[in-house]
Amino acid sequence: MKYYLLPFKFTRIGDHEVFVNEVGDMLHAPIGTAEQIVNRTIEDPELYKSLVANFFISEIRIPALLDVYAERLAEKKRFLDDYTALHIFVLTLRCNQNCIYCQASSRDEHCAASSMSRENMRLAVQHMFKSRSQYLTMEFQGGEPSLEHDLFLYGIELAEEINQTEHRHLTYVLCTNSINLTDEVMATCKQYNVLISTSLDGPSWLHNQNRGKQDSYEKVVKGITKAREILGADRVSALMTASELSLNYPIEIVDEYHKLGFTSIFLRALNPYGKATDNADWEAYTNRFIEFYKQAFEHIIELNKQGHVMIEEYAAIILRKLLTPWCTGFVDLQSPAGIVNSVLIYNYDGYMYASDESRMLAEENDFTFQIGKLSESYENLVYSPKVKEWSKVWNNEAIAGCSDCALQAYCGADPVRNHSTQGDLYGFRPTSLFCKKNKAIIEYIISCVIDRYDELMPIFRNWIR
Amino acid sequence: MKLSIDRQIYSDACISKVVYWLSAQYAIERTLDGTIETLSISRNDGHPFDETELRSQCLRLLNDYKLRQTIDDETRDIRTILYAKAFADDENLTVE
Ligand code: SF4
């Protein structure tokens, strides 16, 4: 049998060998097939045809459709051509909640010294427009950004003014706990079509316990209801973060989202930043989170089978990478990494940071990912020696462990997490909990596609539409 | 536990990759005598372990990395061409 190999990676999941090519297309076959492919002893003619059709092997040295394949590869990395699209403006660290697991080191709502100045907002908005991206998302974070309504409005008005000549597609997102959605804040959201991204951890007793408050849930739900009435239900989304306590209640959390009329949920693990670092044993937490994820995921599948729309967003991102030719634009699972390439942070302190987590580290006096002062030029900031140094470790195609990994096309590189949890930017995959969690969940989703194809694909197709 | 590996069959790179993944749990000393490399393996935490199981895990990993090495070696040029076509600015890039 004469053919040429094309680049691909393989791994074993359950009883299968799983093959993934350069654009993330996946095939599976019985264990032992990789050896057959390499040794040119493929026995199954159907498999042979699939391998040729899907760019795993070629009957001629340079496949006739190489240009098409290259175009597909470029499409998967389209986010690089799009430049930085997500711009996070941390208006303040002041907060009216100060949750137990806060990852952003929030301060008391009356603390005056922790909000962005108007001058820094002006510089930040100007920097945002230096990105060549046609699509700019201006995301307002905190602390609680709604406590700084004037600054929030000022930032949007500046962006609108500059955009009269720039003509970019602008999206505004307010990341809020929904407790302070005053008429003033809602009027601004309505006027500028601002999306509301709020956080809700689950049923009342769980949410309140996570927040260390008696009535947080009631206030959040009231805020969600108000925002939906004014902006429309599709303009309001919620995120959950799984505290250690939450891990015992996957079913209850999903049911709460369903009860409140949400059609999607992002099952998000805690990150080791801010107050969350007090969590004693991250390895045990990660193991429990993986089990939590699977139980919640199966419950979501059951809801879908009963005819309810409920999407698990992390799975949907992986499925898009696996089943569609498009790039997902999700900055946490990207190579080259999301930092700088896809996201920039303008912090309340007047500095630019590489990612949301980077500014959280700065609150612990770790300024590794502080890029520079907002008063510096955009070019000096994003092409600084620091950023160039990070670029050596932000491709999972080129770092130990990841470079051979078959899940590489679905996963990402995260030098900030490597630094914060392992003490160096390069990271060590065998003990990386980022790797462990991603690997476990991605393999689980792949096994769902392989082993439960007829049962789950109709649901998955709805999720990735 | 000791494991002897013939470097004429498994390259230094293959063995290094196996050692890399095992090093989370095991301390591994490598010694080379002619073409035979010996891995001396013990648990980092000093606990006993199933040697038969670890031996077969090592051999499985070695074989997998050897296959991956072959794929990488045979596809290096086409991969370079593919990436050049996908990302080089020159739209007229052609391959003879
Ligand atoms: S982090 Fe782990 S799962 Fe992700 S690509 Fe790297 S080795 Fe694979």
XYZ file of C-alpha atoms and ligand atoms in Angstrom:
569
model
C 0.000 0.000 0.000
C 1.573 3.274 -1.073
C 0.509 6.605 0.325
C 1.967 9.604 2.090
C 1.257 10.555 5.667
C -0.127 13.997 6.376
C 0.356 15.624 9.796
C -1.990 14.277 12.479
C -1.971 13.366 16.138
C -3.547 10.468 17.957
C -4.570 9.386 21.420
C -6.660 6.690 23.057
C -10.080 7.374 24.514
C -11.895 4.350 25.915
C -11.714 1.530 23.373
C -10.819 3.842 20.516
C -7.839 5.388 18.911
C -8.732 8.971 18.094
C -7.007 10.809 15.244
C -7.015 14.575 14.916
C -5.627 16.427 11.901
C -4.194 19.960 11.708
C -7.599 21.640 11.473
C -9.186 19.666 14.318
C -11.125 17.125 12.224
C -11.458 13.924 14.189
C -11.690 10.259 13.159
C -11.757 7.218 15.391
C -10.880 3.570 14.851
C -10.016 0.503 16.888
C -6.825 0.492 18.962
C -3.839 -0.479 16.825
C -4.935 1.569 13.831
C -2.238 4.261 14.254
C 0.374 1.570 13.801
C -1.414 0.281 10.699
C -1.553 3.777 9.219
C 2.150 4.424 9.816
C 3.177 0.951 8.616
C 0.928 1.163 5.515
C -1.085 -1.894 6.508
C -4.588 -0.403 6.790
C -7.056 -3.265 6.547
C -10.394 -1.452 6.442
C -11.074 0.078 2.971
C -13.709 2.448 4.388
C -11.225 3.764 6.939
C -8.662 4.214 4.154
C -11.135 6.314 2.168
C -11.973 8.430 5.231
C -8.299 9.014 5.974
C -7.715 10.232 2.417
C -10.865 12.352 2.318
C -10.078 14.013 5.643
C -6.411 14.875 5.026
C -4.805 12.244 7.254
C -3.059 10.515 4.346
C -2.578 11.355 0.686
C -2.130 9.197 -2.397
C 0.137 11.811 -3.939
C 2.998 13.661 -2.274
C 1.287 17.063 -2.328
C -2.490 16.617 -1.973
C -4.421 18.221 -4.810
C -6.594 20.119 -2.358
C -3.728 21.438 -0.235
C -4.798 25.046 -0.859
C -8.278 24.266 0.438
C -6.781 22.595 3.504
C -4.517 25.621 4.086
C -7.535 27.905 3.823
C -9.313 25.800 6.440
C -6.280 26.026 8.735
C -6.222 29.803 8.303
C -9.925 29.918 9.142
C -9.333 27.997 12.392
C -6.790 30.664 13.384
C -8.826 33.555 12.006
C -8.753 35.239 15.414
C -5.136 36.196 14.651
C -6.172 38.208 11.610
C -8.961 39.752 13.654
C -6.507 41.258 16.167
C -7.576 42.084 19.708
C -11.353 42.100 19.793
C -12.162 41.880 23.521
C -11.308 44.960 25.561
C -12.008 44.728 29.278
C -12.388 47.947 31.234
C -12.052 47.413 34.980
C -13.889 50.478 36.213
C -13.432 49.876 39.909
C -12.653 47.341 42.595
C -15.483 48.756 44.713
C -18.200 46.193 45.243
C -21.511 45.915 47.047
C -21.171 42.144 47.533
C -17.574 41.118 48.402
C -18.310 37.427 47.806
C -16.457 34.752 49.727
C -14.709 33.325 46.663
C -14.182 36.659 44.841
C -11.426 36.222 42.234
C -11.035 39.971 41.664
C -9.997 41.104 45.161
C -12.971 43.445 45.425
C -13.020 46.285 47.968
C -15.721 47.848 50.088
C -18.204 49.851 48.004
C -17.264 53.083 49.806
C -13.505 52.722 49.232
C -12.692 55.802 47.165
C -9.195 55.011 45.884
C -9.955 52.063 43.646
C -11.746 53.451 40.595
C -10.503 54.400 37.127
C -9.941 58.086 36.384
C -11.699 59.735 33.453
C -8.314 60.471 31.884
C -7.380 56.773 31.996
C -10.761 55.888 30.499
C -10.048 58.277 27.629
C -6.609 56.727 27.027
C -8.051 53.221 27.245
C -10.782 53.878 24.682
C -8.207 55.396 22.319
C -6.031 52.283 22.720
C -9.004 50.060 21.938
C -9.457 51.729 18.579
C -5.771 51.153 17.768
C -6.613 47.445 17.442
C -7.352 46.695 13.789
C -10.260 44.432 14.658
C -13.494 45.308 12.891
C -15.394 43.893 15.849
C -14.665 45.499 19.202
C -16.263 44.327 22.424
C -16.067 46.757 25.296
C -16.642 44.775 28.476
C -17.084 46.610 31.758
C -15.939 44.780 34.862
C -15.156 45.369 38.500
C -15.564 45.091 41.470
C -19.069 46.105 40.557
C -18.946 48.386 37.499
C -22.532 49.608 37.881
C -21.361 51.533 40.962
C -19.468 53.768 38.515
C -22.345 54.706 36.245
C -20.896 58.051 35.158
C -17.615 56.453 34.122
C -19.444 53.605 32.361
C -21.498 56.117 30.372
C -18.442 58.282 29.683
C -16.565 55.260 28.236
C -19.466 54.360 25.926
C -19.961 57.951 24.785
C -16.270 58.285 23.973
C -16.340 55.048 21.985
C -19.453 56.176 20.093
C -17.835 59.500 19.278
C -14.618 57.943 17.950
C -16.628 55.347 16.053
C -18.339 57.994 13.979
C -15.177 58.012 11.882
C -13.907 54.475 12.614
C -17.120 52.575 11.702
C -16.329 49.437 13.722
C -18.924 46.977 15.012
C -19.151 47.817 18.705
C -20.621 45.554 21.372
C -20.983 46.605 24.989
C -21.166 44.152 27.883
C -21.783 45.039 31.511
C -20.552 42.303 33.876
C -22.626 42.969 36.942
C -23.940 41.232 40.016
C -27.320 42.829 39.070
C -27.859 44.258 42.540
C -27.378 47.883 41.548
C -29.244 47.986 38.222
C -30.668 51.444 38.884
C -32.947 53.234 36.432
C -29.944 55.333 35.432
C -27.813 52.259 34.650
C -30.665 50.593 32.777
C -31.317 53.716 30.708
C -27.706 53.661 29.533
C -27.938 49.938 28.788
C -31.134 50.468 26.823
C -29.782 53.438 24.884
C -26.583 51.681 23.831
C -27.906 48.138 23.553
C -25.632 46.895 26.335
C -25.603 43.158 27.069
C -25.891 42.190 30.722
C -23.698 39.369 31.957
C -24.522 38.518 35.524
C -23.509 35.829 37.956
C -25.805 33.394 39.621
C -24.485 30.346 41.427
C -27.649 28.290 41.740
C -30.607 28.035 44.117
C -31.148 30.715 46.760
C -29.520 28.862 49.679
C -26.426 27.972 47.630
C -26.007 31.361 45.996
C -26.414 33.190 49.316
C -23.978 30.908 51.078
C -21.373 31.358 48.290
C -21.757 35.116 48.595
C -21.828 35.134 52.381
C -25.107 37.136 52.275
C -28.693 36.585 53.424
C -30.524 38.087 50.468
C -28.144 38.211 47.519
C -30.157 35.687 45.465
C -33.384 37.637 45.834
C -31.670 40.865 44.767
C -29.927 39.225 41.797
C -33.131 37.637 40.530
C -34.926 40.963 40.932
C -32.140 42.606 38.908
C -32.312 39.919 36.209
C -36.101 40.360 35.961
C -35.756 44.135 35.658
C -33.009 43.844 33.022
C -35.057 41.361 30.994
C -38.109 43.605 31.091
C -36.171 46.629 29.894
C -33.641 45.068 27.512
C -35.280 41.793 26.466
C -34.534 38.300 27.752
C -31.942 37.629 25.051
C -29.813 40.563 26.291
C -29.292 39.022 29.737
C -27.044 36.032 30.398
C -25.759 34.511 33.607
C -22.578 32.744 34.629
C -22.073 30.371 37.499
C -18.846 29.697 39.317
C -18.524 26.379 41.099
C -17.420 26.962 44.671
C -16.409 23.903 46.683
C -19.929 23.811 48.098
C -21.483 24.050 44.609
C -19.735 20.844 43.568
C -22.252 18.846 45.627
C -25.219 20.259 43.733
C -24.869 19.865 39.946
C -28.541 18.957 39.395
C -29.883 21.757 41.587
C -27.741 24.372 39.818
C -28.863 23.315 36.340
C -32.499 23.168 37.480
C -32.264 26.685 38.892
C -31.043 28.064 35.569
C -33.848 26.221 33.806
C -36.423 27.481 36.310
C -35.314 31.083 35.771
C -35.764 30.717 32.010
C -32.108 30.611 30.962
C -31.425 28.489 27.893
C -27.705 28.115 28.487
C -25.274 27.629 31.322
C -21.484 27.814 31.447
C -20.207 25.322 34.006
C -17.196 27.277 35.204
C -14.540 26.152 37.654
C -13.022 28.496 40.197
C -9.737 30.010 39.131
C -6.840 30.298 41.565
C -6.904 34.073 41.941
C -8.048 36.561 44.585
C -9.914 35.218 47.593
C -10.365 31.933 45.725
C -6.698 31.116 46.391
C -7.705 30.288 49.976
C -9.068 27.028 48.581
C -6.851 24.500 50.312
C -6.411 21.688 47.823
C -6.682 22.569 44.124
C -6.004 19.027 42.970
C -8.926 17.669 44.994
C -11.068 20.581 43.779
C -10.194 19.834 40.134
C -11.030 16.135 40.511
C -14.357 16.991 42.106
C -15.074 19.643 39.458
C -14.612 17.084 36.673
C -17.187 14.792 38.298
C -19.487 17.760 38.941
C -19.204 18.748 35.284
C -20.144 15.277 34.037
C -23.166 15.021 36.342
C -24.415 18.492 35.411
C -23.777 17.755 31.720
C -25.820 14.531 31.844
C -28.662 16.378 33.551
C -28.555 19.053 30.833
C -28.781 16.272 28.231
C -31.860 14.908 30.003
C -33.504 18.349 29.910
C -32.786 18.547 26.175
C -34.308 15.115 25.641
C -37.454 16.338 27.391
C -37.686 19.083 24.774
C -36.178 21.981 26.741
C -33.435 24.116 25.252
C -30.433 24.172 27.569
C -26.912 24.519 26.199
C -23.754 23.832 28.166
C -21.475 26.539 26.796
C -18.074 24.943 27.446
C -19.170 21.788 25.630
C -20.616 23.905 22.826
C -17.211 25.574 22.331
C -15.437 22.211 22.147
C -18.104 20.843 19.806
C -17.730 23.842 17.493
C -13.985 23.228 17.361
C -14.624 19.550 16.707
C -17.515 19.662 14.266
C -17.366 22.985 12.426
C -14.722 24.677 10.263
C -14.963 27.933 12.226
C -12.781 29.469 14.887
C -14.624 29.939 18.175
C -13.145 33.177 19.483
C -13.123 31.843 23.050
C -10.014 33.385 24.595
C -9.437 30.767 27.316
C -8.997 27.916 24.821
C -6.840 29.456 22.174
C -3.392 28.965 20.688
C -1.691 31.406 20.375
C -3.128 32.248 23.777
C -5.848 34.832 24.258
C -3.598 37.239 26.165
C -2.884 40.350 24.078
C -3.824 38.501 20.852
C -7.516 38.541 21.626
C -7.962 40.367 24.913
C -6.506 43.439 26.611
C -7.335 44.800 30.053
C -7.496 48.460 30.975
C -7.351 48.438 34.735
C -8.687 50.973 37.225
C -5.068 51.589 38.323
C -4.113 53.173 34.972
C -2.191 50.178 33.616
C -2.749 47.783 30.755
C -2.709 44.059 31.617
C -2.562 40.900 29.528
C -5.770 39.291 30.758
C -8.420 39.406 33.423
C -6.399 36.964 35.524
C -3.301 39.154 35.105
C -4.930 42.107 36.814
C -6.151 39.764 39.562
C -2.536 38.688 40.171
C -1.560 42.351 40.448
C -3.871 42.641 43.457
C -1.601 40.050 45.086
C 1.431 42.214 44.211
C 2.418 40.050 41.262
C 2.886 42.437 38.337
C 4.343 39.905 35.896
C 1.558 40.492 33.364
C 1.302 44.248 33.776
C 2.112 45.519 30.274
C 2.575 49.213 31.004
C 0.969 52.554 31.714
C -2.055 53.574 29.673
C -0.267 56.854 28.968
C 2.301 54.992 26.828
C 1.694 54.476 23.129
C -0.308 51.445 22.004
C 2.645 50.220 19.925
C 5.044 50.438 22.874
C 2.606 48.475 24.980
C 1.484 45.609 22.763
C 4.879 45.125 21.088
C 6.843 45.524 24.328
C 9.764 43.188 25.160
C 7.568 41.615 27.845
C 4.881 40.663 25.337
C 7.521 39.358 22.918
C 8.874 37.175 25.719
C 5.383 35.747 26.393
C 4.968 34.975 22.705
C 7.626 32.262 23.058
C 5.353 30.255 25.345
C 1.845 31.025 24.160
C 1.524 28.362 21.426
C 0.519 24.897 22.542
C 1.885 23.661 19.207
C 5.364 24.464 20.535
C 5.454 23.634 24.244
C 6.392 20.341 25.877
C 3.481 18.036 26.540
C 1.033 19.963 24.358
C 3.026 19.702 21.131
C 2.278 15.961 20.837
C -1.183 16.105 22.348
C -4.070 15.021 20.150
C -6.392 17.441 21.961
C -4.206 20.426 21.066
C -6.660 21.692 18.420
C -9.446 21.934 21.008
C -7.397 23.167 23.957
C -5.318 26.286 24.533
C -2.188 27.742 26.037
C -2.309 29.741 29.254
C 1.042 31.210 30.387
C -0.718 33.296 33.063
C -2.169 30.192 34.704
C 1.152 28.388 34.358
C 2.858 31.254 36.120
C 0.307 31.590 38.900
C -0.017 27.895 39.688
C 3.374 26.458 38.724
C 5.725 29.391 39.099
C 6.849 29.684 35.484
C 5.260 30.777 32.237
C 6.170 27.625 30.358
C 4.367 25.285 32.737
C 4.679 21.583 33.356
C 1.818 19.625 31.815
C 2.096 16.398 33.863
C 1.084 18.274 37.039
C -0.921 21.091 35.432
C -4.495 21.172 36.690
C -5.470 23.321 33.690
C -4.297 20.419 31.525
C -5.952 17.808 33.700
C -9.350 19.527 33.679
C -9.336 20.324 29.967
C -8.137 16.859 29.021
C -10.775 15.117 31.141
C -13.651 17.228 29.849
C -12.576 17.283 26.195
C -12.089 13.505 26.238
C -15.515 13.126 27.823
C -17.126 15.214 25.086
C -15.280 13.289 22.363
C -16.399 9.997 23.903
C -19.991 11.306 23.834
C -19.644 12.011 20.103
C -18.131 8.591 19.420
C -20.071 6.277 21.728
C -23.455 8.026 21.837
C -23.573 9.464 18.327
C -27.232 8.740 17.501
C -28.425 9.738 20.959
C -26.502 12.996 21.332
C -25.719 14.411 17.895
C -29.211 15.875 17.333
C -28.765 17.778 20.613
C -25.187 18.796 19.865
C -26.169 20.086 16.412
C -28.652 22.415 18.097
C -25.967 23.636 20.465
C -23.515 24.624 17.743
C -25.951 26.201 15.323
C 12.402 -0.748 39.164
C 14.773 -0.803 36.196
C 13.794 -0.709 32.543
C 16.316 -1.255 29.747
C 15.620 0.349 26.378
C 17.565 -0.028 23.153
C 18.311 3.435 21.760
C 18.534 1.934 18.273
C 14.822 1.191 18.562
C 13.593 4.141 20.621
C 15.237 7.528 20.175
C 16.407 9.842 22.936
C 13.450 12.125 22.127
C 10.925 9.271 22.523
C 12.383 8.203 25.853
C 12.525 11.823 27.061
C 8.825 12.267 26.346
C 7.938 9.161 28.336
C 10.112 10.345 31.224
C 8.468 13.775 31.023
C 4.934 12.441 31.510
C 5.917 9.944 34.200
C 7.906 12.481 36.197
C 4.802 13.849 37.934
C 4.660 10.626 39.917
C 8.055 9.013 39.510
C 11.706 9.952 39.993
C 13.596 8.573 36.994
C 17.344 8.285 36.646
C 18.687 7.720 33.129
C 21.989 5.974 32.393
C 23.414 5.080 29.009
C 25.726 2.159 28.290
C 26.471 1.785 24.578
C 23.072 1.735 22.914
C 21.228 0.527 26.006
C 19.577 3.139 28.168
C 18.468 2.112 31.640
C 15.700 3.914 33.488
C 15.792 3.506 37.282
C 12.302 4.366 38.466
C 10.941 4.997 41.956
C 7.815 6.739 43.230
C 8.255 10.374 44.225
C 6.275 9.744 47.400
C 8.177 6.535 48.204
C 5.029 4.384 48.077
C 5.190 0.903 46.503
C 3.775 0.503 42.978
C 2.748 -2.193 40.534
C 5.924 -2.773 38.467
C 4.240 -4.937 35.842
C 1.627 -2.282 35.222
C 4.226 0.499 35.009
C 6.419 -1.556 32.668
C 3.551 -2.077 30.225
C 2.579 1.598 30.524
C 6.168 2.593 29.634
C 6.252 0.282 26.637
C 2.878 1.538 25.420
C 4.064 5.145 25.734
C 7.355 4.354 24.007
C 5.570 2.757 21.073
C 3.123 5.662 20.818
C 5.915 8.237 20.826
C 7.847 6.252 18.249
C 4.791 6.299 15.971
C 4.342 10.031 16.568
C 8.001 10.567 15.779
C 7.595 8.739 12.460
C 4.522 10.827 11.615
C 6.384 14.044 12.502
C 9.475 13.056 10.510
C 7.507 12.031 7.421
C 5.222 15.061 7.464
C 7.616 17.863 8.444
C 7.923 19.261 4.916
C 4.252 19.113 4.033
C 3.385 20.691 7.376
C 5.771 23.563 6.671
C 4.210 24.057 3.243
C 0.720 23.902 4.736
C 1.498 26.559 7.352
C 3.285 28.739 4.824
C 0.261 28.589 2.541
C -2.135 29.264 5.405
C -0.270 32.150 7.011
C 2.361 33.588 4.671
C 1.390 36.928 3.219
C 2.531 35.900 -0.248
C -0.632 34.750 -1.975
C 1.315 33.467 -4.951
C 3.076 30.758 -2.973
C 3.040 27.613 -5.156
C 4.424 24.153 -4.635
C 6.050 22.242 -7.475
S -2.936 21.524 28.119
Fe -3.013 19.275 28.247
S -4.908 18.706 27.154
Fe -4.398 20.824 26.580
S -3.161 20.599 24.683
Fe -1.739 20.703 26.416
S -1.333 18.537 26.933
Fe -3.214 18.604 25.694
